[in-house]
C-alpha positions as a Python dict, from the first residue, in 0.01 Angstrom:
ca = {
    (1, 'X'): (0, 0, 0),
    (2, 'X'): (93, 292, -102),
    (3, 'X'): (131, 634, 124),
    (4, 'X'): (-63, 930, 46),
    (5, 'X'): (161, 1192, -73),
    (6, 'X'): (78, 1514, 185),
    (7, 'X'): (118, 1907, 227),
    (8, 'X'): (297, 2099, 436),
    (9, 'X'): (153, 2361, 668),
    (10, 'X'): (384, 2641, 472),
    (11, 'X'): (298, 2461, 149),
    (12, 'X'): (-20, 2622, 122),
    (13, 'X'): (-8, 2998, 103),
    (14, 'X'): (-255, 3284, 72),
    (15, 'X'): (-93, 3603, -86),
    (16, 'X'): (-163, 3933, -192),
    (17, 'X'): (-47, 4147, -539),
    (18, 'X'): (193, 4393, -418),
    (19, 'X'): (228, 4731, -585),
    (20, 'X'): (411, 4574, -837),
    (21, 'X'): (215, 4400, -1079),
    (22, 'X'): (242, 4032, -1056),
    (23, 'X'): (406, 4032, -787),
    (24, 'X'): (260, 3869, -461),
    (25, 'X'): (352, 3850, -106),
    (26, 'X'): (230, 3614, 200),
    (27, 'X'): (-41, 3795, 440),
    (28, 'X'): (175, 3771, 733),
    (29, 'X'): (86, 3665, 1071),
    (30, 'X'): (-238, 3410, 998),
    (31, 'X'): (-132, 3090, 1116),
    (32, 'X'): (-462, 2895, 1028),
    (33, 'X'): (-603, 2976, 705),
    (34, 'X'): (-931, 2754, 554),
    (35, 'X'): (-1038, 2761, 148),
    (36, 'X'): (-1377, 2754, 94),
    (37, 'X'): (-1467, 2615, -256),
    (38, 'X'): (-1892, 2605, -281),
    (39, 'X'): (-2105, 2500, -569),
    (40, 'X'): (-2406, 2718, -538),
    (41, 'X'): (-2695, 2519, -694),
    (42, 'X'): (-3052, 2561, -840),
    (43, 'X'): (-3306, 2273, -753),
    (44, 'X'): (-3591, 2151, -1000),
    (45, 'X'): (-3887, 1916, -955),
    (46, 'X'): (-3983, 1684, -1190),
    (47, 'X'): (-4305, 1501, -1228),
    (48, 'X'): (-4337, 1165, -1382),
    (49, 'X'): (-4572, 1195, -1659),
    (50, 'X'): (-4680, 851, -1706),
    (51, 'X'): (-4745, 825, -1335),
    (52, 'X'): (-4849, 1186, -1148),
    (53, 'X'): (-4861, 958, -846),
    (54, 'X'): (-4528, 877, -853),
    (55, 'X'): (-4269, 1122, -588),
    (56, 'X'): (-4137, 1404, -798),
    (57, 'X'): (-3762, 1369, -939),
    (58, 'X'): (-3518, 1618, -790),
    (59, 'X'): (-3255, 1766, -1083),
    (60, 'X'): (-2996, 1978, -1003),
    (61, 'X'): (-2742, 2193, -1175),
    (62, 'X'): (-2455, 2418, -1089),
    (63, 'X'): (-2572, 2762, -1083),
    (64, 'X'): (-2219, 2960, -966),
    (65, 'X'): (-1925, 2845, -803),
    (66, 'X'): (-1776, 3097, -499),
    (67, 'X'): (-1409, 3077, -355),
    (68, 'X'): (-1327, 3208, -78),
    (69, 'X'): (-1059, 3237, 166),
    (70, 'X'): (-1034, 3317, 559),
    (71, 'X'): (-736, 3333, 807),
    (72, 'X'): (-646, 3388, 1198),
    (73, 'X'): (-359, 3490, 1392),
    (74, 'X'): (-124, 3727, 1507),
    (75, 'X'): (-187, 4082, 1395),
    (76, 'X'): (163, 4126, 1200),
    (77, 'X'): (330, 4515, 1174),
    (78, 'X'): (446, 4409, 818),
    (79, 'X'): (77, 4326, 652),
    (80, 'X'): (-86, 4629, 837),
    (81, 'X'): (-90, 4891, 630),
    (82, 'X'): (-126, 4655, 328),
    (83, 'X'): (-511, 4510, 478),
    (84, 'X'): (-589, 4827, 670),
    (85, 'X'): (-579, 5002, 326),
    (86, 'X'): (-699, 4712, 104),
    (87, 'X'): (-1033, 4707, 339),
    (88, 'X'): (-1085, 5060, 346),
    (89, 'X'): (-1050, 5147, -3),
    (90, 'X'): (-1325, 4916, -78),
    (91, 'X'): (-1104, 4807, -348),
    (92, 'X'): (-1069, 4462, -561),
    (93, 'X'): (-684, 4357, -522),
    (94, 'X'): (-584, 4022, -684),
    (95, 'X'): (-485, 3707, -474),
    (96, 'X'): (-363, 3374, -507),
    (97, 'X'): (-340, 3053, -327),
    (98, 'X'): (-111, 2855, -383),
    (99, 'X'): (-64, 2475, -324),
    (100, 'X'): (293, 2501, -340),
    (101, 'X'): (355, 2076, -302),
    (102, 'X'): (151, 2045, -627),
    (103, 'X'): (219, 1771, -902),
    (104, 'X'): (401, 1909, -1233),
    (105, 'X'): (81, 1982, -1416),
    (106, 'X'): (-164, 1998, -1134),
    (107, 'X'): (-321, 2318, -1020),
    (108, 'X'): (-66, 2517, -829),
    (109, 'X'): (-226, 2872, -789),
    (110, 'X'): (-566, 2995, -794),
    (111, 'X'): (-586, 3359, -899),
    (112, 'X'): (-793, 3656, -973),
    (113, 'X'): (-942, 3957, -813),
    (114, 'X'): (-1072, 3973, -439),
    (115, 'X'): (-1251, 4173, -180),
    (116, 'X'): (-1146, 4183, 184),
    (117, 'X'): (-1477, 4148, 281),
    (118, 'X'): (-1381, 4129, 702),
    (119, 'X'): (-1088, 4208, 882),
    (120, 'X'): (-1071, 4212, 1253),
    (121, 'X'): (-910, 4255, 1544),
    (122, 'X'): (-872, 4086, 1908),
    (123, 'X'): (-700, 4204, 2219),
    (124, 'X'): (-679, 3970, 2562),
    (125, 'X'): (-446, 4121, 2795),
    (126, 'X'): (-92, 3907, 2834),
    (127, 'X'): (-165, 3800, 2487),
    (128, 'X'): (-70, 3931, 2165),
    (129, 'X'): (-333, 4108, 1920),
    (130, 'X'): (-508, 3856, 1706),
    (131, 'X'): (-636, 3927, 1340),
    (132, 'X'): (-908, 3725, 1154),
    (133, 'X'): (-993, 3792, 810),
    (134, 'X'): (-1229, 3716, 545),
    (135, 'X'): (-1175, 3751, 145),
    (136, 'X'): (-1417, 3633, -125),
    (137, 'X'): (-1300, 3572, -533),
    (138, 'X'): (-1481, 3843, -744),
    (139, 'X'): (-1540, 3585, -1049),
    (140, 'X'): (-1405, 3258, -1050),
    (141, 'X'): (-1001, 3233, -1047),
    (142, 'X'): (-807, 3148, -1283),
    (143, 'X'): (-621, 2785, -1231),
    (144, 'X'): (-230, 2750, -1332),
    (145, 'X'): (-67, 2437, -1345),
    (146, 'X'): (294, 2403, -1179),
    (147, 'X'): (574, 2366, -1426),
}
């Protein structure tokens, strides 16, 4: 038997487009970070014609997809001014994630344009201030395969 070939923790990485265009750096700081990858779907009932008695079928189909991405952790100087701006300005910004231990010719990065759509902040005293974030694909990324 064969063991499954796995990630690493650093292997999978959420970044943002710098100022320089295709260029991206790591969100510092977030130490957990979940993708959410949804299939938003439209539901239709079907009668049996021959036999109106019969329970109705249930069809469905793929209406949209939505990606979206959300981290915690440590509220890092570096990434500041970089999310405090990005969610204030309302703005799209592109991101990627990246899957980094990827097969040559399987998906590596996910890209395209975001929102920021929740950033927030935590203090406990003795503790260090905590972020937690929440960004949502504006379209559907575009998939690139690692070389």
């Amino acid at each position: 038997m064969a063991q499954a070939v796995t990630q690493k923790y650093e292997e999978l990485v959420l970044q943002v487009e710098t100022s320089t265009p295709g260029q991206y750096a790591t969100i510092c700081g977030l130490i957990d970070v979940e993708i959410s990858r949804t299939a938003n779907l439209d539901t239709v009932e079907i009668p049996d014609c021959d036999d109106e008695s019969l329970p109705l079928s249930v069809e469905k189909q793929v209406r949209n997809i939505e990606i979206s991405a959300s981290g915690t952790g440590v509220w890092a100087q570096s990434s500041h001014e970089t999310l405090m701006d990005w969610f204030y300005s309302s703005a799209t910004k592109n991101i990627r994630i990246g899957n980094l231990n990827a097969s040559v010719g399987d998906t590596e990065y996910e890209t395209g344009p975001a929102i920021l759509t929740d950033l927030s902040n935590s203090r406990t005293k003795g503790q260090k201030v905590t972020a937690s974030i929440s960004i949502e694909f504006d379209g559907t990324p575009v998939r690139s395969a690692k070389a």
